[in-house]
PDB file of C-alpha atoms and ligand atoms in Angstrom:
ATOM      1  CA  MET A1396       0.130   0.008   0.033  1.00 48.00           C
ATOM      2  CA  SER A1397       1.300   3.379  -0.814  1.00 59.00           C
ATOM      3  CA  GLN A1398       1.496   6.263   1.713  1.00 68.00           C
ATOM      4  CA  CYS A1399       1.090  10.073   1.548  1.00 79.00           C
ATOM      5  CA  MET A1400       2.564  12.768   3.901  1.00 91.00           C
ATOM      6  CA  ILE A1401       0.822  15.852   2.465  1.00 90.00           C
ATOM      7  CA  ASP A1402       0.076  17.376   5.850  1.00 92.00           C
ATOM      8  CA  TYR A1403       3.733  17.066   6.951  1.00 95.00           C
ATOM      9  CA  GLN A1404       5.291  20.340   8.344  1.00 95.00           C
ATOM     10  CA  ALA A1405       8.956  20.572   7.942  1.00 96.00           C
ATOM     11  CA  PRO A1406      11.052  22.255  10.574  1.00 97.00           C
ATOM     12  CA  ASP A1407      13.120  25.241   9.013  1.00 97.00           C
ATOM     13  CA  ASP A1408      16.391  23.242   9.485  1.00 98.00           C
ATOM     14  CA  LEU A1409      15.281  20.028   8.052  1.00 98.00           C
ATOM     15  CA  LEU A1410      18.000  19.701   5.542  1.00 98.00           C
ATOM     16  CA  LYS A1411      20.745  21.890   7.072  1.00 98.00           C
ATOM     17  CA  GLY A1412      24.063  20.715   5.995  1.00 97.00           C
ATOM     18  CA  ARG A1413      22.931  18.170   3.586  1.00 98.00           C
ATOM     19  CA  VAL A1414      24.209  17.813   0.031  1.00 98.00           C
ATOM     20  CA  ILE A1415      21.372  16.685  -2.215  1.00 98.00           C
ATOM     21  CA  LEU A1416      21.296  16.120  -5.979  1.00 98.00           C
ATOM     22  CA  VAL A1417      18.001  16.886  -7.958  1.00 99.00           C
ATOM     23  CA  THR A1418      17.680  15.707 -11.614  1.00 98.00           C
ATOM     24  CA  GLY A1419      15.621  17.594 -13.982  1.00 98.00           C
ATOM     25  CA  ALA A1420      16.088  20.582 -11.633  1.00 98.00           C
ATOM     26  CA  GLY A1421      15.272  23.278 -14.348  1.00 98.00           C
ATOM     27  CA  ASP A1422      11.583  22.899 -14.658  1.00 98.00           C
ATOM     28  CA  GLY A1423       8.339  21.511 -13.226  1.00 98.00           C
ATOM     29  CA  ILE A1424       8.486  19.498  -9.963  1.00 98.00           C
ATOM     30  CA  GLY A1425      12.220  19.159  -9.929  1.00 98.00           C
ATOM     31  CA  ARG A1426      12.685  22.944 -10.007  1.00 98.00           C
ATOM     32  CA  THR A1427      10.332  23.448  -7.177  1.00 98.00           C
ATOM     33  CA  ALA A1428      11.943  20.619  -5.159  1.00 98.00           C
ATOM     34  CA  ALA A1429      15.368  22.043  -5.604  1.00 98.00           C
ATOM     35  CA  ILE A1430      14.197  25.574  -4.296  1.00 98.00           C
ATOM     36  CA  GLN A1431      12.409  23.961  -1.480  1.00 98.00           C
ATOM     37  CA  TYR A1432      15.336  21.774  -0.457  1.00 98.00           C
ATOM     38  CA  ALA A1433      17.636  24.793  -0.368  1.00 98.00           C
ATOM     39  CA  ARG A1434      14.882  26.774   1.543  1.00 98.00           C
ATOM     40  CA  TYR A1435      15.246  24.043   4.121  1.00 98.00           C
ATOM     41  CA  GLY A1436      19.118  24.268   4.399  1.00 98.00           C
ATOM     42  CA  ALA A1437      20.432  21.804   1.746  1.00 98.00           C
ATOM     43  CA  THR A1438      23.192  22.473  -0.687  1.00 98.00           C
ATOM     44  CA  VAL A1439      21.465  21.449  -3.914  1.00 98.00           C
ATOM     45  CA  ILE A1440      23.260  20.154  -6.916  1.00 98.00           C
ATOM     46  CA  LEU A1441      21.070  21.154  -9.918  1.00 98.00           C
ATOM     47  CA  LEU A1442      21.259  18.535 -12.756  1.00 98.00           C
ATOM     48  CA  GLY A1443      19.609  19.017 -16.018  1.00 98.00           C
ATOM     49  CA  ARG A1444      19.901  19.309 -19.719  1.00 98.00           C
ATOM     50  CA  THR A1445      19.036  23.009 -20.242  1.00 98.00           C
ATOM     51  CA  ILE A1446      21.582  25.241 -18.696  1.00 98.00           C
ATOM     52  CA  SER A1447      19.591  28.536 -18.970  1.00 98.00           C
ATOM     53  CA  LYS A1448      16.908  26.916 -16.914  1.00 98.00           C
ATOM     54  CA  LEU A1449      19.313  25.618 -14.251  1.00 98.00           C
ATOM     55  CA  GLU A1450      20.876  29.136 -14.065  1.00 98.00           C
ATOM     56  CA  LYS A1451      17.598  30.660 -13.291  1.00 98.00           C
ATOM     57  CA  VAL A1452      17.028  28.151 -10.396  1.00 98.00           C
ATOM     58  CA  TYR A1453      20.510  28.923  -9.086  1.00 98.00           C
ATOM     59  CA  ASP A1454      19.799  32.540  -9.219  1.00 98.00           C
ATOM     60  CA  GLU A1455      16.479  32.064  -7.427  1.00 98.00           C
ATOM     61  CA  ILE A1456      18.204  30.059  -4.613  1.00 98.00           C
ATOM     62  CA  GLU A1457      20.942  32.621  -4.101  1.00 98.00           C
ATOM     63  CA  ALA A1458      18.533  35.602  -4.063  1.00 98.00           C
ATOM     64  CA  ALA A1459      16.507  33.779  -1.354  1.00 98.00           C
ATOM     65  CA  GLY A1460      19.640  33.447   0.726  1.00 97.00           C
ATOM     66  CA  GLY A1461      19.983  29.646   0.512  1.00 96.00           C
ATOM     67  CA  PRO A1462      23.308  27.829   0.477  1.00 98.00           C
ATOM     68  CA  GLN A1463      25.200  28.281  -2.681  1.00 98.00           C
ATOM     69  CA  PRO A1464      23.991  25.600  -5.081  1.00 98.00           C
ATOM     70  CA  ALA A1465      25.960  23.868  -7.922  1.00 98.00           C
ATOM     71  CA  ILE A1466      25.002  23.324 -11.467  1.00 97.00           C
ATOM     72  CA  PHE A1467      25.698  19.989 -13.295  1.00 97.00           C
ATOM     73  CA  PRO A1468      24.633  20.018 -16.801  1.00 97.00           C
ATOM     74  CA  LEU A1469      23.767  16.532 -18.001  1.00 98.00           C
ATOM     75  CA  ASN A1470      21.587  15.060 -20.683  1.00 98.00           C
ATOM     76  CA  PHE A1471      20.557  11.543 -19.873  1.00 98.00           C
ATOM     77  CA  GLU A1472      20.011  10.766 -23.482  1.00 97.00           C
ATOM     78  CA  GLY A1473      23.669  11.018 -24.528  1.00 94.00           C
ATOM     79  CA  ALA A1474      25.423  10.432 -21.107  1.00 97.00           C
ATOM     80  CA  THR A1475      27.907   7.800 -20.818  1.00 96.00           C
ATOM     81  CA  LEU A1476      29.481   5.917 -17.810  1.00 97.00           C
ATOM     82  CA  LYS A1477      32.473   8.307 -18.121  1.00 97.00           C
ATOM     83  CA  ASP A1478      30.112  11.234 -17.515  1.00 97.00           C
ATOM     84  CA  TYR A1479      28.819   9.682 -14.377  1.00 97.00           C
ATOM     85  CA  HIS A1480      32.379   8.900 -13.134  1.00 97.00           C
ATOM     86  CA  ASP A1481      33.508  12.421 -13.879  1.00 96.00           C
ATOM     87  CA  MET A1482      30.415  13.543 -11.777  1.00 96.00           C
ATOM     88  CA  VAL A1483      31.460  11.363  -8.896  1.00 97.00           C
ATOM     89  CA  GLU A1484      34.955  12.903  -9.044  1.00 97.00           C
ATOM     90  CA  ALA A1485      33.760  16.394  -9.090  1.00 97.00           C
ATOM     91  CA  LEU A1486      31.192  15.842  -6.167  1.00 97.00           C
ATOM     92  CA  ASN A1487      33.824  13.935  -4.179  1.00 98.00           C
ATOM     93  CA  LYS A1488      36.311  16.799  -4.483  1.00 97.00           C
ATOM     94  CA  GLU A1489      33.646  19.423  -3.689  1.00 97.00           C
ATOM     95  CA  PHE A1490      31.615  17.653  -0.994  1.00 97.00           C
ATOM     96  CA  GLY A1491      33.065  14.338  -0.144  1.00 97.00           C
ATOM     97  CA  ARG A1492      29.646  12.705   0.193  1.00 98.00           C
ATOM     98  CA  LEU A1493      26.088  12.868  -0.949  1.00 98.00           C
ATOM     99  CA  ASP A1494      22.999  12.921   1.384  1.00 98.00           C
ATOM    100  CA  GLY A1495      20.270  12.314  -1.114  1.00 98.00           C
ATOM    101  CA  ILE A1496      19.168  12.131  -4.718  1.00 98.00           C
ATOM    102  CA  LEU A1497      15.810  13.069  -6.099  1.00 99.00           C
ATOM    103  CA  HIS A1498      15.676  11.177  -9.256  1.00 98.00           C
ATOM    104  CA  ASN A1499      12.991  13.399 -11.105  1.00 98.00           C
ATOM    105  CA  ALA A1500      14.025  13.993 -14.682  1.00 98.00           C
ATOM    106  CA  SER A1501      11.804  12.148 -17.104  1.00 98.00           C
ATOM    107  CA  LEU A1502      10.516  12.202 -20.748  1.00 98.00           C
ATOM    108  CA  LEU A1503       6.858  11.430 -21.518  1.00 98.00           C
ATOM    109  CA  GLY A1504       7.400  10.220 -24.956  1.00 98.00           C
ATOM    110  CA  THR A1505       4.161   9.969 -26.531  1.00 97.00           C
ATOM    111  CA  ILE A1506       0.674   8.672 -25.816  1.00 97.00           C
ATOM    112  CA  THR A1507      -0.252   6.433 -28.555  1.00 97.00           C
ATOM    113  CA  PRO A1508      -1.305   2.854 -29.284  1.00 98.00           C
ATOM    114  CA  PHE A1509       1.557   0.444 -29.006  1.00 98.00           C
ATOM    115  CA  GLU A1510       1.144  -0.665 -32.732  1.00 98.00           C
ATOM    116  CA  GLN A1511       2.300   2.766 -33.557  1.00 98.00           C
ATOM    117  CA  TYR A1512       4.867   3.290 -30.976  1.00 98.00           C
ATOM    118  CA  ALA A1513       8.264   4.259 -32.624  1.00 98.00           C
ATOM    119  CA  PRO A1514      11.251   2.066 -31.417  1.00 98.00           C
ATOM    120  CA  GLU A1515      13.597   5.023 -31.322  1.00 98.00           C
ATOM    121  CA  LEU A1516      11.258   6.937 -29.078  1.00 98.00           C
ATOM    122  CA  TRP A1517      10.794   3.884 -26.909  1.00 98.00           C
ATOM    123  CA  ASP A1518      14.475   3.573 -26.441  1.00 98.00           C
ATOM    124  CA  GLN A1519      14.848   7.232 -25.854  1.00 98.00           C
ATOM    125  CA  VAL A1520      12.396   7.271 -22.977  1.00 98.00           C
ATOM    126  CA  MET A1521      13.826   4.150 -21.397  1.00 98.00           C
ATOM    127  CA  GLN A1522      17.304   5.776 -21.541  1.00 98.00           C
ATOM    128  CA  VAL A1523      16.332   8.945 -19.841  1.00 98.00           C
ATOM    129  CA  ASN A1524      13.698   7.573 -17.415  1.00 98.00           C
ATOM    130  CA  ILE A1525      15.436   4.401 -16.269  1.00 98.00           C
ATOM    131  CA  ASN A1526      18.835   3.374 -17.837  1.00 98.00           C
ATOM    132  CA  GLY A1527      20.604   6.694 -17.246  1.00 98.00           C
ATOM    133  CA  PRO A1528      19.311   7.037 -13.615  1.00 98.00           C
ATOM    134  CA  VAL A1529      20.402   3.385 -12.968  1.00 98.00           C
ATOM    135  CA  TRP A1530      24.041   3.893 -14.115  1.00 98.00           C
ATOM    136  CA  MET A1531      24.386   7.360 -12.368  1.00 98.00           C
ATOM    137  CA  THR A1532      23.091   5.772  -9.210  1.00 98.00           C
ATOM    138  CA  GLN A1533      25.533   2.987  -9.427  1.00 98.00           C
ATOM    139  CA  ALA A1534      28.389   5.431  -9.777  1.00 98.00           C
ATOM    140  CA  LEU A1535      27.208   7.562  -6.863  1.00 98.00           C
ATOM    141  CA  LEU A1536      26.631   4.797  -4.383  1.00 98.00           C
ATOM    142  CA  PRO A1537      30.097   5.153  -2.747  1.00 98.00           C
ATOM    143  CA  LEU A1538      29.359   8.873  -2.070  1.00 98.00           C
ATOM    144  CA  LEU A1539      25.842   7.928  -0.710  1.00 98.00           C
ATOM    145  CA  ALA A1540      27.462   5.322   1.493  1.00 97.00           C
ATOM    146  CA  ARG A1541      29.690   7.968   3.182  1.00 97.00           C
ATOM    147  CA  SER A1542      26.589   9.912   4.394  1.00 98.00           C
ATOM    148  CA  GLU A1543      25.275   9.185   7.940  1.00 97.00           C
ATOM    149  CA  ASP A1544      21.593   9.442   6.731  1.00 98.00           C
ATOM    150  CA  ALA A1545      20.957   9.434   2.958  1.00 98.00           C
ATOM    151  CA  SER A1546      17.653   9.222   1.033  1.00 98.00           C
ATOM    152  CA  LEU A1547      17.229   8.130  -2.498  1.00 98.00           C
ATOM    153  CA  ILE A1548      14.011   9.017  -4.025  1.00 98.00           C
ATOM    154  CA  PHE A1549      12.892   7.616  -7.452  1.00 98.00           C
ATOM    155  CA  THR A1550       9.923   9.477  -9.109  1.00 98.00           C
ATOM    156  CA  SER A1551       7.201   7.143 -10.173  1.00 98.00           C
ATOM    157  CA  SER A1552       3.651   7.611 -11.581  1.00 98.00           C
ATOM    158  CA  SER A1553       0.362   6.138 -11.090  1.00 97.00           C
ATOM    159  CA  VAL A1554       1.097   4.341 -14.522  1.00 98.00           C
ATOM    160  CA  GLY A1555       4.123   2.772 -12.909  1.00 98.00           C
ATOM    161  CA  ARG A1556       1.962   1.048 -10.497  1.00 97.00           C
ATOM    162  CA  LYS A1557      -0.903   0.060 -12.684  1.00 98.00           C
ATOM    163  CA  GLY A1558      -0.486  -0.095 -16.522  1.00 98.00           C
ATOM    164  CA  ARG A1559      -2.618   2.144 -18.757  1.00 97.00           C
ATOM    165  CA  ALA A1560      -3.375   1.787 -22.351  1.00 98.00           C
ATOM    166  CA  TYR A1561      -1.326   4.055 -24.742  1.00 98.00           C
ATOM    167  CA  TRP A1562       1.179   5.209 -22.167  1.00 98.00           C
ATOM    168  CA  GLY A1563       3.771   2.857 -23.694  1.00 98.00           C
ATOM    169  CA  ALA A1564       7.540   3.317 -22.738  1.00 98.00           C
ATOM    170  CA  TYR A1565       6.707   5.961 -20.054  1.00 98.00           C
ATOM    171  CA  SER A1566       4.501   3.403 -18.140  1.00 98.00           C
ATOM    172  CA  VAL A1567       6.984   0.617 -18.602  1.00 98.00           C
ATOM    173  CA  SER A1568       9.958   2.826 -17.422  1.00 98.00           C
ATOM    174  CA  LYS A1569       8.081   3.780 -14.318  1.00 98.00           C
ATOM    175  CA  PHE A1570       7.325  -0.085 -13.548  1.00 98.00           C
ATOM    176  CA  ALA A1571      11.011  -0.586 -14.036  1.00 98.00           C
ATOM    177  CA  THR A1572      11.728   2.366 -11.666  1.00 98.00           C
ATOM    178  CA  GLU A1573       9.526   0.709  -8.998  1.00 98.00           C
ATOM    179  CA  GLY A1574      11.350  -2.733  -9.476  1.00 98.00           C
ATOM    180  CA  PHE A1575      14.728  -1.074  -9.407  1.00 98.00           C
ATOM    181  CA  MET A1576      13.839   0.626  -6.181  1.00 98.00           C
ATOM    182  CA  GLU A1577      12.861  -2.721  -4.579  1.00 98.00           C
ATOM    183  CA  VAL A1578      15.933  -4.445  -5.725  1.00 98.00           C
ATOM    184  CA  LEU A1579      18.365  -1.554  -4.442  1.00 98.00           C
ATOM    185  CA  ALA A1580      16.424  -1.033  -1.330  1.00 98.00           C
ATOM    186  CA  GLU A1581      16.872  -4.788  -0.240  1.00 98.00           C
ATOM    187  CA  GLU A1582      20.574  -4.634  -1.231  1.00 98.00           C
ATOM    188  CA  MET A1583      21.301  -1.449   0.720  1.00 97.00           C
ATOM    189  CA  GLU A1584      19.213  -2.568   3.777  1.00 96.00           C
ATOM    190  CA  HIS A1585      22.481  -3.723   5.626  1.00 95.00           C
ATOM    191  CA  LEU A1586      23.977  -0.186   5.471  1.00 93.00           C
ATOM    192  CA  GLY A1587      21.218   1.138   7.772  1.00 94.00           C
ATOM    193  CA  SER A1588      21.992   4.625   6.462  1.00 97.00           C
ATOM    194  CA  LEU A1589      20.623   4.690   2.969  1.00 98.00           C
ATOM    195  CA  ARG A1590      16.927   4.487   2.387  1.00 98.00           C
ATOM    196  CA  VAL A1591      15.510   3.877  -1.160  1.00 98.00           C
ATOM    197  CA  ASN A1592      11.866   4.633  -1.994  1.00 98.00           C
ATOM    198  CA  THR A1593       9.588   5.715  -4.795  1.00 98.00           C
ATOM    199  CA  LEU A1594       7.358   8.765  -4.923  1.00 98.00           C
ATOM    200  CA  ASN A1595       4.444   9.303  -7.211  1.00 98.00           C
ATOM    201  CA  PRO A1596       3.701  13.063  -7.421  1.00 98.00           C
ATOM    202  CA  GLY A1597       0.164  12.496  -8.676  1.00 97.00           C
ATOM    203  CA  ALA A1598      -1.481  14.919 -11.136  1.00 97.00           C
ATOM    204  CA  THR A1599       0.503  18.134 -10.858  1.00 98.00           C
ATOM    205  CA  ARG A1600       0.387  21.332 -12.843  1.00 98.00           C
ATOM    206  CA  THR A1601       3.420  21.203 -15.086  1.00 98.00           C
ATOM    207  CA  SER A1602       4.211  21.190 -18.768  1.00 97.00           C
ATOM    208  CA  MET A1603       4.639  17.334 -18.860  1.00 98.00           C
ATOM    209  CA  ARG A1604       1.217  16.977 -17.479  1.00 98.00           C
ATOM    210  CA  ALA A1605      -0.324  19.579 -20.098  1.00 98.00           C
ATOM    211  CA  SER A1606       1.189  17.498 -22.832  1.00 97.00           C
ATOM    212  CA  ALA A1607      -0.340  14.407 -21.529  1.00 97.00           C
ATOM    213  CA  TYR A1608      -3.810  15.946 -21.049  1.00 97.00           C
ATOM    214  CA  PRO A1609      -4.050  18.948 -23.425  1.00 96.00           C
ATOM    215  CA  ALA A1610      -7.775  19.354 -22.808  1.00 97.00           C
ATOM    216  CA  GLU A1611      -7.549  19.452 -19.130  1.00 97.00           C
ATOM    217  CA  ASP A1612      -7.933  22.729 -17.137  1.00 98.00           C
ATOM    218  CA  PRO A1613      -4.570  23.195 -15.317  1.00 97.00           C
ATOM    219  CA  MET A1614      -6.216  25.185 -12.695  1.00 97.00           C
ATOM    220  CA  THR A1615      -7.940  21.992 -11.441  1.00 97.00           C
ATOM    221  CA  LEU A1616      -4.520  20.507 -10.486  1.00 97.00           C
ATOM    222  CA  ARG A1617      -2.312  20.895  -7.501  1.00 97.00           C
ATOM    223  CA  THR A1618       0.829  22.766  -8.035  1.00 98.00           C
ATOM    224  CA  ALA A1619       4.375  21.450  -7.526  1.00 98.00           C
ATOM    225  CA  GLU A1620       4.497  23.658  -4.300  1.00 98.00           C
ATOM    226  CA  ASP A1621       1.326  22.084  -3.006  1.00 97.00           C
ATOM    227  CA  ILE A1622       2.949  18.571  -3.030  1.00 97.00           C
ATOM    228  CA  MET A1623       6.369  19.465  -1.524  1.00 98.00           C
ATOM    229  CA  PRO A1624       5.570  18.300   2.042  1.00 98.00           C
ATOM    230  CA  THR A1625       6.130  14.594   1.053  1.00 98.00           C
ATOM    231  CA  TYR A1626       9.156  15.599  -0.992  1.00 98.00           C
ATOM    232  CA  LEU A1627      10.609  17.159   2.116  1.00 98.00           C
ATOM    233  CA  TRP A1628       9.605  14.486   4.514  1.00 98.00           C
ATOM    234  CA  LEU A1629      11.079  11.651   2.389  1.00 98.00           C
ATOM    235  CA  MET A1630      14.479  13.574   1.844  1.00 98.00           C
ATOM    236  CA  GLY A1631      14.748  14.604   5.394  1.00 98.00           C
ATOM    237  CA  PRO A1632      15.590  12.643   8.667  1.00 98.00           C
ATOM    238  CA  ASP A1633      11.997  12.234   9.635  1.00 97.00           C
ATOM    239  CA  SER A1634      11.460   9.425   7.205  1.00 97.00           C
ATOM    240  CA  LYS A1635      14.447   7.514   8.592  1.00 97.00           C
ATOM    241  CA  GLY A1636      13.587   3.758   8.761  1.00 96.00           C
ATOM    242  CA  HIS A1637      11.442   3.772   5.763  1.00 97.00           C
ATOM    243  CA  ASN A1638      13.080   1.623   2.980  1.00 98.00           C
ATOM    244  CA  GLY A1639      11.743  -0.106  -0.127  1.00 98.00           C
ATOM    245  CA  LYS A1640       8.300   1.687   0.045  1.00 97.00           C
ATOM    246  CA  LYS A1641       5.996   3.403  -2.422  1.00 97.00           C
ATOM    247  CA  PHE A1642       4.753   6.828  -1.528  1.00 97.00           C
ATOM    248  CA  ASP A1643       2.245   9.283  -3.097  1.00 97.00           C
ATOM    249  CA  ALA A1644       2.781  13.021  -2.724  1.00 97.00           C
ATOM    250  CA  GLN A1645      -0.977  13.703  -2.718  1.00 96.00           C
ATOM    251  CA  PRO A1646      -4.200  11.768  -2.028  1.00 92.00           C
ATOM    252  CA  PRO A1647      -5.884  10.276  -5.035  1.00 84.00           C
ATOM    253  CA  ARG A1648      -8.116  12.857  -6.799  1.00 76.00           C
ATOM    254  CA  THR A1649     -11.925  12.235  -6.387  1.00 70.00           C
TER     255      THR A1649
HETATM  256  N1  NAP B2919       3.304  16.380 -13.616  1.00 86.90           N
HETATM  257  C1  NAP B2919       2.689  15.263 -13.308  1.00 86.90           C
HETATM  258  O1  NAP B2919       1.355  15.297 -13.181  1.00 86.90           O
HETATM  259  C2  NAP B2919       3.445  14.058 -13.015  1.00 86.90           C
HETATM  260  C3  NAP B2919       2.511  12.861 -12.655  1.00 86.90           C
HETATM  261  C4  NAP B2919       3.240  11.714 -12.390  1.00 86.90           C
HETATM  262  C5  NAP B2919       4.566  11.588 -12.366  1.00 86.90           C
HETATM  263  N2  NAP B2919       5.418  12.720 -12.739  1.00 86.90           N
HETATM  264  C6  NAP B2919       6.839  12.573 -12.690  1.00 86.90           C
HETATM  265  O2  NAP B2919       7.351  13.648 -12.075  1.00 86.90           O
HETATM  266  C7  NAP B2919       8.679  14.068 -12.611  1.00 86.90           C
HETATM  267  C8  NAP B2919       8.670  15.417 -12.923  1.00 86.90           C
HETATM  268  O3  NAP B2919       7.853  15.695 -13.898  1.00 86.90           O
HETATM  269  P1  NAP B2919       7.257  17.103 -14.289  1.00 86.90           P
HETATM  270  O4  NAP B2919       5.826  17.148 -14.465  1.00 86.90           O
HETATM  271  O5  NAP B2919       7.849  18.152 -13.426  1.00 86.90           O
HETATM  272  O6  NAP B2919       7.879  17.240 -15.841  1.00 86.90           O
HETATM  273  P2  NAP B2919       8.506  18.479 -16.680  1.00 86.90           P
HETATM  274  O7  NAP B2919       7.884  19.762 -16.172  1.00 86.90           O
HETATM  275  O8  NAP B2919       8.520  17.963 -18.086  1.00 86.90           O
HETATM  276  O9  NAP B2919      10.088  18.476 -16.118  1.00 86.90           O
HETATM  277  C9  NAP B2919      10.914  17.386 -16.449  1.00 86.90           C
HETATM  278  C10 NAP B2919      12.291  17.762 -16.225  1.00 86.90           C
HETATM  279  O10 NAP B2919      13.252  16.710 -16.634  1.00 86.90           O
HETATM  280  C11 NAP B2919      14.178  17.164 -17.414  1.00 86.90           C
HETATM  281  N3  NAP B2919      14.671  16.267 -18.447  1.00 86.90           N
HETATM  282  C12 NAP B2919      13.985  15.719 -19.413  1.00 86.90           C
HETATM  283  N4  NAP B2919      14.631  15.065 -20.164  1.00 86.90           N
HETATM  284  C13 NAP B2919      15.917  14.994 -19.755  1.00 86.90           C
HETATM  285  C14 NAP B2919      17.213  14.470 -20.139  1.00 86.90           C
HETATM  286  N5  NAP B2919      17.284  13.897 -21.295  1.00 86.90           N
HETATM  287  N6  NAP B2919      18.332  14.753 -19.307  1.00 86.90           N
HETATM  288  C15 NAP B2919      18.206  15.507 -18.239  1.00 86.90           C
HETATM  289  N7  NAP B2919      16.938  16.074 -17.807  1.00 86.90           N
HETATM  290  C16 NAP B2919      15.965  15.819 -18.591  1.00 86.90           C
HETATM  291  C17 NAP B2919      13.560  18.431 -18.113  1.00 86.90           C
HETATM  292  O11 NAP B2919      14.602  19.310 -18.485  1.00 86.90           O
HETATM  293  P3  NAP B2919      14.273  20.424 -19.633  1.00 86.90           P
HETATM  294  O12 NAP B2919      13.739  21.564 -18.568  1.00 86.90           O
HETATM  295  O13 NAP B2919      15.508  20.869 -20.185  1.00 86.90           O
HETATM  296  O14 NAP B2919      13.117  20.023 -20.520  1.00 86.90           O
HETATM  297  C18 NAP B2919      12.747  19.006 -16.949  1.00 86.90           C
HETATM  298  O15 NAP B2919      13.545  19.835 -16.086  1.00 86.90           O
HETATM  299  C19 NAP B2919       8.953  13.079 -13.683  1.00 86.90           C
HETATM  300  O16 NAP B2919       9.618  11.910 -13.458  1.00 86.90           O
HETATM  301  C20 NAP B2919       7.508  12.663 -14.204  1.00 86.90           C
HETATM  302  O17 NAP B2919       7.457  11.324 -14.788  1.00 86.90           O
HETATM  303  C21 NAP B2919       4.711  13.867 -13.015  1.00 86.90           C
END
């Protein structure tokens, strides 16, 4: 059964002193999460493919007086193992450890009958949504293991928990994300200091949601800000002891 912490109230120093990587930090939910994590004291590493968007988030965090963030430009589509290892080297040099990753970057691909799904697009979605994040995680595990209390959050979706017609590679990539989380959570259990969970944001007012549901009135949806309590709870120490679980950032819509 999944769980939701939408009423959680984070203390101001929740993430003080923590170093947290957010993927897809330039837009949508990742952007808001990066800003919120910094607001609660974290040094945030902003990873994404569009530098100008990351720079805007950087400026916003600095203007709000948050800890100085870092920008790490990376496109999961073309990234190689070498890129991930270079990243580990850079983070190791700068911070020496990592206290959390919000795996948030994703591609929707297209919503279409499977008979018409283009193989190139299928591969692209699997690359960005699961393969890239998997190999990046493998590279970063030694840095996460150096943290006294680290949280690894993988972003899921309701179509990653129950398949839905026409959602193709996106849905399958989110099922893979759920499966990978379970495998890794069991393997990391012995550390006692690294928890691995999935989080389904639920319907949220972003450009991805608008392209999936073009006829929907976005004003009927919760914003990324509205769903942040669960993002904060799961990244911070109050979720210690929760490992291998599936969370929802908002209750199901009625
Ligand atoms: N919004 C919803 O209703 C909803 C519901 C369920 C699950 N989710 C999940 O929540 C997460 C965030 O979604 P969102 O709605 O905030 O989407 P979004 O507004 O489209 O933002 C996605 C972010 O991922 C980045 N990204 C995409 N491809 C990338 C690549 N190849 N390499 C690096 N970064 C890449 C984007 O970068 P650019 O800014 O450069 O495009 C963007 O910053 C996703 O995992 C999504 O599957 C969302």
